[in-house]
Coordinates of N, CA and C in Angstrom, one line a residue:
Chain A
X1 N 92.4 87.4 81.4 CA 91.9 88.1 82.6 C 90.6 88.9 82.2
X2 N 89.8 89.1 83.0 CA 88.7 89.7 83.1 C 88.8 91.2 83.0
X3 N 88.4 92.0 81.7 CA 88.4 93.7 81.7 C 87.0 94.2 82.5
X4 N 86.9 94.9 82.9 CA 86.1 96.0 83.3 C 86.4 97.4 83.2
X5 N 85.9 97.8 82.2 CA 86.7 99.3 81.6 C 85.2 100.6 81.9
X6 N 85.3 101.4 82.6 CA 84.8 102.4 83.3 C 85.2 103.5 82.2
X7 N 84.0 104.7 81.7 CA 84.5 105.3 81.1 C 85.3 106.0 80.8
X8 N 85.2 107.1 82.3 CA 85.8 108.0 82.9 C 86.6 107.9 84.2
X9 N 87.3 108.0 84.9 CA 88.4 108.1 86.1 C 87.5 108.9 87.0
X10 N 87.7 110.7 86.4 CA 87.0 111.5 87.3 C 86.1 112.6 86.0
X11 N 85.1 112.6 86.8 CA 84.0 113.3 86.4 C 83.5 114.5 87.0
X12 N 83.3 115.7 86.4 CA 82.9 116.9 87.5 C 82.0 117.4 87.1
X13 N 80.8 117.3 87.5 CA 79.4 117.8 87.0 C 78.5 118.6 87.6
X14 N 77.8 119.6 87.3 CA 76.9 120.7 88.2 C 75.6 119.9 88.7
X15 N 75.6 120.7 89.6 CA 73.8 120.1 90.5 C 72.6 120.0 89.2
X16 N 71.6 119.0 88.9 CA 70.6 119.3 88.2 C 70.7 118.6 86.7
X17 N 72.5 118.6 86.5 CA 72.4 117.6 85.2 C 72.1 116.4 85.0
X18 N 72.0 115.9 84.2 CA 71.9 114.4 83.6 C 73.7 113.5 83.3
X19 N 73.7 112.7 84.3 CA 75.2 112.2 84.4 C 75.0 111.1 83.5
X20 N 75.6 110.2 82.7 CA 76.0 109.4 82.3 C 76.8 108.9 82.9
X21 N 77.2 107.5 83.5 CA 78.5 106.8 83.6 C 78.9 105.6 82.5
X22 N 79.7 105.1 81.7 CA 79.4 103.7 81.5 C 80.3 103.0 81.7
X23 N 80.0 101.4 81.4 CA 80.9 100.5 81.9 C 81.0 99.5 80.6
X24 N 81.7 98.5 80.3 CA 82.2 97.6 79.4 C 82.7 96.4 79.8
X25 N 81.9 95.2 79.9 CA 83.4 94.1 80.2 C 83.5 93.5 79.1
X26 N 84.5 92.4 78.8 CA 85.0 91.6 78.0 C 84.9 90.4 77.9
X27 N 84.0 90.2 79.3 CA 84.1 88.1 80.0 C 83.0 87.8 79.3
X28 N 81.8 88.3 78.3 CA 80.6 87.8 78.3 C 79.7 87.1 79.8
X29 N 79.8 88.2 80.4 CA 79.1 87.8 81.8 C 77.8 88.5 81.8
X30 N 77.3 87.5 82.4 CA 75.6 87.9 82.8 C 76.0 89.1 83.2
X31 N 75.9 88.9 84.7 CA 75.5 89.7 85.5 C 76.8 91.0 85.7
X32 N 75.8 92.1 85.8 CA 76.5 93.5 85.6 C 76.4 94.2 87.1
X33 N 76.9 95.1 88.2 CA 76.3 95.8 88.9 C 77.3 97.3 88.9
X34 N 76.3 98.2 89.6 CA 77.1 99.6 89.9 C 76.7 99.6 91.2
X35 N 77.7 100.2 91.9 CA 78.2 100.3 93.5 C 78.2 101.7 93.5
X36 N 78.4 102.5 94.5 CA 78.9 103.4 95.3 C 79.9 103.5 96.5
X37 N 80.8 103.5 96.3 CA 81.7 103.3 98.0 C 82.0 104.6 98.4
X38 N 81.6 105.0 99.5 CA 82.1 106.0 100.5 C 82.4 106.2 101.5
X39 N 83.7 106.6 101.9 CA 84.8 106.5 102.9 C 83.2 105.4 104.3
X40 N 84.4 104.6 105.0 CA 83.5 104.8 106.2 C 82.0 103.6 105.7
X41 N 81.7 103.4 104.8 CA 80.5 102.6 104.7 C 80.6 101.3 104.2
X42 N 81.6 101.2 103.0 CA 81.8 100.1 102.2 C 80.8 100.2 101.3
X43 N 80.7 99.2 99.7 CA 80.2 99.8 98.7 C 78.5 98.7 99.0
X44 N 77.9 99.6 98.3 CA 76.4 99.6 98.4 C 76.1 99.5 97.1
X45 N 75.2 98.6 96.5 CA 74.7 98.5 95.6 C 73.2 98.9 95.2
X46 N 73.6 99.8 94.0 CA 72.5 100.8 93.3 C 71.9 100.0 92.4
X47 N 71.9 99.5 91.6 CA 71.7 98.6 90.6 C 72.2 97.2 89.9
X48 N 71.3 96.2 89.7 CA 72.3 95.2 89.2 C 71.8 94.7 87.4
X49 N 71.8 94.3 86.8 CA 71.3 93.7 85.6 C 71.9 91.9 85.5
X50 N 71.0 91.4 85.3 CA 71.3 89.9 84.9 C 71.1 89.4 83.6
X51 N 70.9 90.0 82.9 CA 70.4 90.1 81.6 C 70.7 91.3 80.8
X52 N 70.6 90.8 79.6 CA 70.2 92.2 78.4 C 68.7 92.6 78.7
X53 N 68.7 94.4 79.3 CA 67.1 95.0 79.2 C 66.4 94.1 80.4
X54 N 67.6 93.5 81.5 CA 66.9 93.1 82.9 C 67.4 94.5 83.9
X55 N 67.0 94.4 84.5 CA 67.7 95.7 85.8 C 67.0 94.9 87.5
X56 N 67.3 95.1 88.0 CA 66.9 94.9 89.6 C 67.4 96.5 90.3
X57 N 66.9 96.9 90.9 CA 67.0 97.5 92.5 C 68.1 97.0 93.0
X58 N 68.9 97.7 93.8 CA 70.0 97.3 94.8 C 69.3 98.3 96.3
X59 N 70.1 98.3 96.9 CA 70.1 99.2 98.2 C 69.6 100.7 98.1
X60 N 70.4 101.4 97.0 CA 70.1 102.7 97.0 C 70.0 103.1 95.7
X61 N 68.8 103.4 95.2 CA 68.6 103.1 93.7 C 67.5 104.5 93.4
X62 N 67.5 104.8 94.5 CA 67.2 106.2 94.4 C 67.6 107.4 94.1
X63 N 67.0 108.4 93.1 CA 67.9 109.1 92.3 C 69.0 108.8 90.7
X64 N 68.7 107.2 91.0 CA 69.6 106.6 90.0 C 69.0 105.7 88.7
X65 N 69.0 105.8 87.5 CA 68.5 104.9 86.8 C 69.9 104.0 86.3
X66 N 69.5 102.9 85.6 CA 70.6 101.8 84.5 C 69.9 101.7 83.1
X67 N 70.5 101.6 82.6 CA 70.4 100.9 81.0 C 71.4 99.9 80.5
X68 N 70.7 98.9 80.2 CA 71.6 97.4 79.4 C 71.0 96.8 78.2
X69 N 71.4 97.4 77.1 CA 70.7 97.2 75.8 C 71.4 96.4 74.8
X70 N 72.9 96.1 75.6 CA 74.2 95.0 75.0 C 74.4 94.5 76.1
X71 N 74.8 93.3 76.3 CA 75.3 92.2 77.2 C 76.6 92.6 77.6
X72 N 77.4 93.4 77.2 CA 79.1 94.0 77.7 C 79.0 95.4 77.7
X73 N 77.6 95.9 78.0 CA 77.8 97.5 78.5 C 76.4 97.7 79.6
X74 N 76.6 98.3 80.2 CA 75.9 98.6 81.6 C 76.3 100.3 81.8
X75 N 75.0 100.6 81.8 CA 74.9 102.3 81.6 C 74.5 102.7 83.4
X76 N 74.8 103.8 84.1 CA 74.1 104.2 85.4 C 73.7 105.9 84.7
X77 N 72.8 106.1 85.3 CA 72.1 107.1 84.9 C 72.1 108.2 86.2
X78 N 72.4 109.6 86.4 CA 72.0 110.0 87.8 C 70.9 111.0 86.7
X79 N 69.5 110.8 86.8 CA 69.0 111.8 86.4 C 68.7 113.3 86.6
X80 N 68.8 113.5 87.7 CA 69.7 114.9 88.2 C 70.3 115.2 89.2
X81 N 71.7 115.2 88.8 CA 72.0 115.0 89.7 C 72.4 116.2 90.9
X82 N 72.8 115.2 92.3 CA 72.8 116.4 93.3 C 74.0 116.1 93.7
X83 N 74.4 116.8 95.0 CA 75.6 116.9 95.8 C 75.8 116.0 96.6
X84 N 74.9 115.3 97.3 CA 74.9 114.0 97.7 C 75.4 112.5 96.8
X85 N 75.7 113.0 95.8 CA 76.3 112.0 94.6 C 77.4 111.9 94.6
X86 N 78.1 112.8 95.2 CA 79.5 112.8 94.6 C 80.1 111.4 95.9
X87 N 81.0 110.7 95.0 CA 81.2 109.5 95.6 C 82.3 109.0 94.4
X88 N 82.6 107.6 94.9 CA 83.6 106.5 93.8 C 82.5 106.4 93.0
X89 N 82.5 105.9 92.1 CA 81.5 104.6 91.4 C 81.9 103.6 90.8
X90 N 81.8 102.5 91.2 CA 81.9 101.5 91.0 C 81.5 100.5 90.1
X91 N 81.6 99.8 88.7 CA 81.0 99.0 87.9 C 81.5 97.1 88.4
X92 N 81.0 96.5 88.2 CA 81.4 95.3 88.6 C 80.9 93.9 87.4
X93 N 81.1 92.8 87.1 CA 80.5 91.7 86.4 C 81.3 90.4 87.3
X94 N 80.1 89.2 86.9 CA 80.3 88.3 87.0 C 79.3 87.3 86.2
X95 N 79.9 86.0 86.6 CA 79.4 85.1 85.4 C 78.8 84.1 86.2
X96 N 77.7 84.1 85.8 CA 76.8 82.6 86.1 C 76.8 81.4 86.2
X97 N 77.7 80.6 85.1 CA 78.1 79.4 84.5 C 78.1 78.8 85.5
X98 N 78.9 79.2 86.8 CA 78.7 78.3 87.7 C 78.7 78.7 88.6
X99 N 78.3 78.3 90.4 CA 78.0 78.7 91.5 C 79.3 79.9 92.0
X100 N 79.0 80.8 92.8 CA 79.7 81.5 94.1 C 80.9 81.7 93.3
X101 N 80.7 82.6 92.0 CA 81.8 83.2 91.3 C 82.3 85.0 92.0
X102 N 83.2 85.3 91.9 CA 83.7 86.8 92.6 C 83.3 87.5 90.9
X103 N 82.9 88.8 91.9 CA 82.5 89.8 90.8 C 83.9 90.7 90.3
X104 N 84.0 90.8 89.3 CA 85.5 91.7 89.1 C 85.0 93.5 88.4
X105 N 86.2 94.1 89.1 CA 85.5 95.5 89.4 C 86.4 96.2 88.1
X106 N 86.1 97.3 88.2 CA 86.7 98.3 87.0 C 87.6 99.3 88.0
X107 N 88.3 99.9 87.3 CA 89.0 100.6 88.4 C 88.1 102.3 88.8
X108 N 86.6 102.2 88.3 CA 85.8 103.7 89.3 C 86.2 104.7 88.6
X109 N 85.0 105.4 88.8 CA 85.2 107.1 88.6 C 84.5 107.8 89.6
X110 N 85.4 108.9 90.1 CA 85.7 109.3 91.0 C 84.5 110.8 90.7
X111 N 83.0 110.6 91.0 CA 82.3 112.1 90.7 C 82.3 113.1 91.8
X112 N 82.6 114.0 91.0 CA 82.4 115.1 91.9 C 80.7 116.0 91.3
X113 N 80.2 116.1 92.4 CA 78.9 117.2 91.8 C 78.9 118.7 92.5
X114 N 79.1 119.8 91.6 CA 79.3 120.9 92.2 C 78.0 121.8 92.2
Chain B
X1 N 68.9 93.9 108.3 CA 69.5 93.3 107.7 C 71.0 92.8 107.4
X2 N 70.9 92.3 105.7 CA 72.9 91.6 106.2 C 73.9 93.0 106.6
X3 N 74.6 92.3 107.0 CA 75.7 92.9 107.4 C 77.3 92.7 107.4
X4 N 78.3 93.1 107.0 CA 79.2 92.6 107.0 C 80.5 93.7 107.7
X5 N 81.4 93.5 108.7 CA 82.3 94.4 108.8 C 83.4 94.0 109.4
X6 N 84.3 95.0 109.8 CA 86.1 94.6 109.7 C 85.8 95.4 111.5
X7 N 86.8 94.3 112.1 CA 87.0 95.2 113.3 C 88.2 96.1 113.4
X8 N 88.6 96.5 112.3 CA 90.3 97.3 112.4 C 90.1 98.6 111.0
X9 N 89.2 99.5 111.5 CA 89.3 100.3 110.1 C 90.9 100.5 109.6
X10 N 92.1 100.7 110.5 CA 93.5 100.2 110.3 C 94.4 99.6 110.5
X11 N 95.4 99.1 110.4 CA 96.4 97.9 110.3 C 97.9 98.4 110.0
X12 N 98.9 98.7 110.9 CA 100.1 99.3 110.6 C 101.6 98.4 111.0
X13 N 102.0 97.0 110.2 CA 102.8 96.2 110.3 C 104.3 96.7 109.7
X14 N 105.0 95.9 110.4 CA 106.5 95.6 109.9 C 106.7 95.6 108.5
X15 N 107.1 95.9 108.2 CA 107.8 94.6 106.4 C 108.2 93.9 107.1
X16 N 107.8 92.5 106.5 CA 108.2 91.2 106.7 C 107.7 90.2 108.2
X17 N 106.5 91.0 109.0 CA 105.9 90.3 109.6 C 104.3 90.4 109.0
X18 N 103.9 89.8 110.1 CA 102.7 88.4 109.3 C 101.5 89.7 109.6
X19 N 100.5 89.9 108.6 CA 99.1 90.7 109.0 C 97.9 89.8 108.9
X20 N 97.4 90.4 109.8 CA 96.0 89.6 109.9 C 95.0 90.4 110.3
X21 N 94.2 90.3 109.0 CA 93.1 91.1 109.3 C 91.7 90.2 108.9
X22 N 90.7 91.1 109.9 CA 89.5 90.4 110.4 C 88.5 91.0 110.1
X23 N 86.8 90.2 110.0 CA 85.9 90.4 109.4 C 85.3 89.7 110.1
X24 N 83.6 90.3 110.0 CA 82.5 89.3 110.8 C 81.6 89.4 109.8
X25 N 80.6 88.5 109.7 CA 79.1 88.6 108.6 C 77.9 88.1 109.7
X26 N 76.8 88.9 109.2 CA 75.8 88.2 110.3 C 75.2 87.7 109.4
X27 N 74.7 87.0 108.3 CA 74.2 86.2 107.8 C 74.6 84.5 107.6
X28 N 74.2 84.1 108.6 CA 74.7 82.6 109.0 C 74.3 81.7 107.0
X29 N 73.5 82.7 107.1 CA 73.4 81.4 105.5 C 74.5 81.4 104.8
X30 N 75.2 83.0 104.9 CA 75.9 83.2 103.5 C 77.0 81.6 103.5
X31 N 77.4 81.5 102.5 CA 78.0 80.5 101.9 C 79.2 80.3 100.7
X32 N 79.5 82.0 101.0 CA 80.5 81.8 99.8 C 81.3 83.3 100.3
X33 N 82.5 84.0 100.2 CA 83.1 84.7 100.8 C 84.5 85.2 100.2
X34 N 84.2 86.4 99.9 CA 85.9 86.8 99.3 C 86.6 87.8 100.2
X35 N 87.6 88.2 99.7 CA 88.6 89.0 100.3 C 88.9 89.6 98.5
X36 N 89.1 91.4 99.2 CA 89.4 91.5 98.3 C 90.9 93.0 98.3
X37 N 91.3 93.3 98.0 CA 92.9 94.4 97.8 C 92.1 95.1 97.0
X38 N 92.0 96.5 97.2 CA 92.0 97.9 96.4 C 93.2 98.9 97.1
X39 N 94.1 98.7 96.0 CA 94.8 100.0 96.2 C 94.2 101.1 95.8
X40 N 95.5 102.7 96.4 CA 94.8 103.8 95.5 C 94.7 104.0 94.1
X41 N 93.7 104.5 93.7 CA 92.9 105.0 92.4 C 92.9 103.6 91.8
X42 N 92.5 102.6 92.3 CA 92.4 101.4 91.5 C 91.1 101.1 91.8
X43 N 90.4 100.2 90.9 CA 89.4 99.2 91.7 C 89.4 98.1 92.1
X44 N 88.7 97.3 93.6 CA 89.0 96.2 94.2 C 89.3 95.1 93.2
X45 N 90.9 94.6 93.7 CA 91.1 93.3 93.3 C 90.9 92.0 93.7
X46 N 90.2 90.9 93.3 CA 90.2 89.8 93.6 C 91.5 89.0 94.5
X47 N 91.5 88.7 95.5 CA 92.3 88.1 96.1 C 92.0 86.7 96.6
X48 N 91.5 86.3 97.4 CA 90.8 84.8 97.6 C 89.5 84.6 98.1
X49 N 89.6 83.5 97.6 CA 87.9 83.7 98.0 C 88.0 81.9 99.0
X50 N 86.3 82.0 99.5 CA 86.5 80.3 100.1 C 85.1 80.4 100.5
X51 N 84.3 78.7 100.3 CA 83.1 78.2 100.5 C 82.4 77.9 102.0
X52 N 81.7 77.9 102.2 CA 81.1 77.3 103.6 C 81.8 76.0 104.1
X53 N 82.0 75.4 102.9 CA 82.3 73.7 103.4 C 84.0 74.2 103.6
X54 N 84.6 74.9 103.9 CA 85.7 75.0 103.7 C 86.5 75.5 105.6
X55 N 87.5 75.4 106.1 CA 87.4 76.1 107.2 C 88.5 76.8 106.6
X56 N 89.6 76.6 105.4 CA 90.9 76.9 105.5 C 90.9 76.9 104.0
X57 N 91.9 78.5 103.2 CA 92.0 78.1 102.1 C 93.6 79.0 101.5
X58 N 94.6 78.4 101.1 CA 95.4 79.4 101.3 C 96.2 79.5 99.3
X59 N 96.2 80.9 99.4 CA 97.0 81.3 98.3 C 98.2 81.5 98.4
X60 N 98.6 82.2 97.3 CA 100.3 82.3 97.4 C 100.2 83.5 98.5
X61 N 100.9 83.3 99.7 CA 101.2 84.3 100.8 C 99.9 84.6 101.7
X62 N 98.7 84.3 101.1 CA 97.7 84.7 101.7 C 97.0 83.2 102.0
X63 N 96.0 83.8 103.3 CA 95.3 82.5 103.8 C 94.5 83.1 104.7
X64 N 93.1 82.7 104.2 CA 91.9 82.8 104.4 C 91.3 81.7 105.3
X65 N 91.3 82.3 106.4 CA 89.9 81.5 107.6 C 88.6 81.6 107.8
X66 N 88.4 80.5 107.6 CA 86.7 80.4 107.7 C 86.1 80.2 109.7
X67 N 85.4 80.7 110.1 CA 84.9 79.9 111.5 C 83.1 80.1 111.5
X68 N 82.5 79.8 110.9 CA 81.0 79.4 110.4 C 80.9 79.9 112.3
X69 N 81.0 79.1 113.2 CA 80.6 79.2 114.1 C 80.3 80.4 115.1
X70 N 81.4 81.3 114.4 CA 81.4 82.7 115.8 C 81.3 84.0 114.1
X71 N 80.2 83.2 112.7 CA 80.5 84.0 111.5 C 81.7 84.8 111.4
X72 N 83.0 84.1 111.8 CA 83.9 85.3 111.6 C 84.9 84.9 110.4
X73 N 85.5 85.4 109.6 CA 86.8 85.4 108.7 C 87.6 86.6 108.7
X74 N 89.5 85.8 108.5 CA 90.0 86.5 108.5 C 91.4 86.1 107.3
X75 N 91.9 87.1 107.0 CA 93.1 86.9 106.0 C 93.9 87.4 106.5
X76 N 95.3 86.2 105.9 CA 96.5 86.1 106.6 C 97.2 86.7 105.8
X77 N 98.4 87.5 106.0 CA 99.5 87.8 105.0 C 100.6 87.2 105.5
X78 N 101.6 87.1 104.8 CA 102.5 85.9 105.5 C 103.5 87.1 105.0
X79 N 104.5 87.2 105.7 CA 106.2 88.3 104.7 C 105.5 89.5 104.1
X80 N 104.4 90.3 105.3 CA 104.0 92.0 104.5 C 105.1 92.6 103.7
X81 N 104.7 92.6 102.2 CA 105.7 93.8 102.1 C 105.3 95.1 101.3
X82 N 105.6 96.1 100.9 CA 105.5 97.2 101.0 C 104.5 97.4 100.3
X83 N 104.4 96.6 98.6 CA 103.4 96.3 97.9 C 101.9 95.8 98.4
X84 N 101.7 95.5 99.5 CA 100.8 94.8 99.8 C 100.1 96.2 101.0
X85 N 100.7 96.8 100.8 CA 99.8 98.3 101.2 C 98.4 98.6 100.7
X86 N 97.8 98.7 101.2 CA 96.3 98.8 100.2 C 95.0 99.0 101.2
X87 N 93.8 99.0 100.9 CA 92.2 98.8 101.6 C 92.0 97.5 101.3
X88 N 91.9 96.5 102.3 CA 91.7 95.2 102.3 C 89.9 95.0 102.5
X89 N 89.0 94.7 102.1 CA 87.5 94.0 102.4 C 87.2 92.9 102.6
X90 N 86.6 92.8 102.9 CA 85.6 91.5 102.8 C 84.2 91.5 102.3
X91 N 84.2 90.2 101.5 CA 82.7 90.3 101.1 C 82.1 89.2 100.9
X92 N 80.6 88.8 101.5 CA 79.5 87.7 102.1 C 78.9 87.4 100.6
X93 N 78.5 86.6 100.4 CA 77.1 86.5 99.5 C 76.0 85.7 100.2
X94 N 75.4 86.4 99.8 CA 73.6 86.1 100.9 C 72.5 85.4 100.1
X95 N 72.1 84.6 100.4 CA 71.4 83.9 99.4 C 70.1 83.6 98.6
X96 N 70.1 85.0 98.3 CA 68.8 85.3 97.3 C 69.7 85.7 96.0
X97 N 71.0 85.5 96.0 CA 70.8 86.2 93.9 C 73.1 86.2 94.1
X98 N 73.3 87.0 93.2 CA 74.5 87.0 92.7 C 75.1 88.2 93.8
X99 N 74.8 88.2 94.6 CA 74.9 89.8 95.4 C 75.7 89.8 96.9
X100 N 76.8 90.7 96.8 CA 77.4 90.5 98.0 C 76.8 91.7 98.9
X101 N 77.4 91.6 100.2 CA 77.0 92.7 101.1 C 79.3 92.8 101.4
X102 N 79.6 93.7 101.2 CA 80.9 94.1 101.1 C 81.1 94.9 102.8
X103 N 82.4 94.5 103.5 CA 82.9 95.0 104.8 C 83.1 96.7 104.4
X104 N 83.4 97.4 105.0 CA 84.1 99.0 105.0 C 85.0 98.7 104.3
X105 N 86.2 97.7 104.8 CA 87.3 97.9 104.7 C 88.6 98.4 106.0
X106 N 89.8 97.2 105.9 CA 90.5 97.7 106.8 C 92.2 98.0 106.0
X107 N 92.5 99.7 106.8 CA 93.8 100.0 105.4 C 95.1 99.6 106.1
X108 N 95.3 98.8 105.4 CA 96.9 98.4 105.7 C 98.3 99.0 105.5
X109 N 98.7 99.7 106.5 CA 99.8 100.5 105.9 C 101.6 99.4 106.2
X110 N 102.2 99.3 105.4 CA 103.5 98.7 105.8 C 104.7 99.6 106.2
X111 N 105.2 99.2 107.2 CA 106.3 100.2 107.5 C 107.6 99.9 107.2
X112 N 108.5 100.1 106.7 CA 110.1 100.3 106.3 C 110.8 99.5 107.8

C-alpha cells in the first residue's frame, strides 16, 4: 500500500513565523501535491511538483512556497505566516506510469495560527 | 472555471439501507473520476474510481455511476453500516496535467 506520512498531526504557530510542513511517500511517485481543505469549500490546491526541483502553482499559492530536493519528500513553506492559514493541510502523490491514476493522501495536519 | 460539487452537504441513513450520494462536474472534458471516504482525523481514502468510457463501475458494496450526459456521478452504498460513517467527495480530473478539482464533500451519518 501506498504511505503518505505528514510530519506533524497538529501544529500551533504564531502570526509572522516561518512554518515548515513536510511530507514523505514510499511509492516512488512523480507527482507530489499540498492541498488545503476548509470546512464548506473542498480542498484546493497550493502547489504541485512533478519532478525533483519541479514546482507548479496550484489555485492558491499565495503566501505559500514548496521545496522538492528528493523525489519522496515534498516540503510546503508558509513564509509568514497569518491567521488566515490556519486550515487542514493536506499532502497527496501519485504516479505517472500510467494514465488517470488516484492521488493518495496523508492523513493532514491540522494548523492552527495564533 | 472547473468545478465540481455534491448536492447533499449531509446524508442521515438506516444501518442497513442503501446510501446514495451525488455529485455534478462542469467540465465535460474531464475523463477520469474518483470517490473518495475521509473519516475523522484521517486523510481522504481512496474508494473507486471510473473512466469516461465507463457508465458503471462497482466495488465491494460500492457502485459508482457515471452519466457523461447531465455531468453527473453518484456512489452507491449497498447494507450502510456504522463504519461507513465518514465525509464522502468526489473528484474530476481536467485535462491539462495530473490535477483534480475535488467536491466539498457530503457527511454521512449512520443511524442505529
Amino acid at each position: 500500500d501506498v504511505k503518505v506520512t505528514q510530519s506533524s498531526r497538529y501544529l500551533v504557530k504564531r502570526t509572522g513565523e516561518k512554518v515548515f510542513l513536510e511530507c514523505v511517500q514510499d511509492m516512488d511517485h512523480e507527482n507530489m501535491f499540498w492541498y488545503r481543505q476548509d470546512p464548506g469549500l473542498g480542498l484546493r490546491l497550493i502547489y504541485f511538483s512533478y519532478d525533483v526541483k519541479m514546482k507548479e502553482k496550484g489555485d492558491i499559492p499565495e503566501g505559500y512556497s514548496v521545496s522538492r530536493e528528493k523525489k519522496e519528500r515534498f516540503s510546503l513553506i508558509l513564509e509568514s505566516a497569518s491567521t488566515n492559514q490556519t486550515s487542514m493541510y493536506l499532502c497527496a502523490s501519485s504516479s505517472i506510469r500510467t494514465v488517470n491514476q488516484p492521488q493518495h493522501f496523508g492523513d493532514g495536519t491540522r494548523l492552527s495560527i495564533l | 472555471g472547473e468545478s465540481v460539487g455534491l448536492h447533499l452537504p449531509t446524508l442521515s441513513v438506516q444501518e442497513g439501507d442503501n446510501s446514495i450520494i451525488n455529485c455534478a462536474y462542469s467540465n465535460s472534458a474531464s475523463d477520469y473520476f474518483i470517490w473518495y471516504k475521509q473519516e475523522s482525523g484521517k486523510g481522504p481514502q481512496f474508494i473507486i474510481d471510473i473512466r469516461s468510457n465507463m457508465d458503471k463501475r462497482q466495488g465491494q458494496r460500492v457502485t459508482v455511476l457515471l452519466n457523461k450526459t447531465v455531468k453527473h456521478l453518484s456512489l452507491q452504498i449497498a447494507a450502510t453500516q456504522p463504519g461507513d460513517s465518514a465525509v464522502y467527495f468526489c473528484a474530476a480530473l481536467y485535462n491539462y496535467g495530473q490535477n483534480f478539482v475535488f467536491g466539498p464533500g457530503t457527511r454521512l451519518s449512520v443511524l442505529p
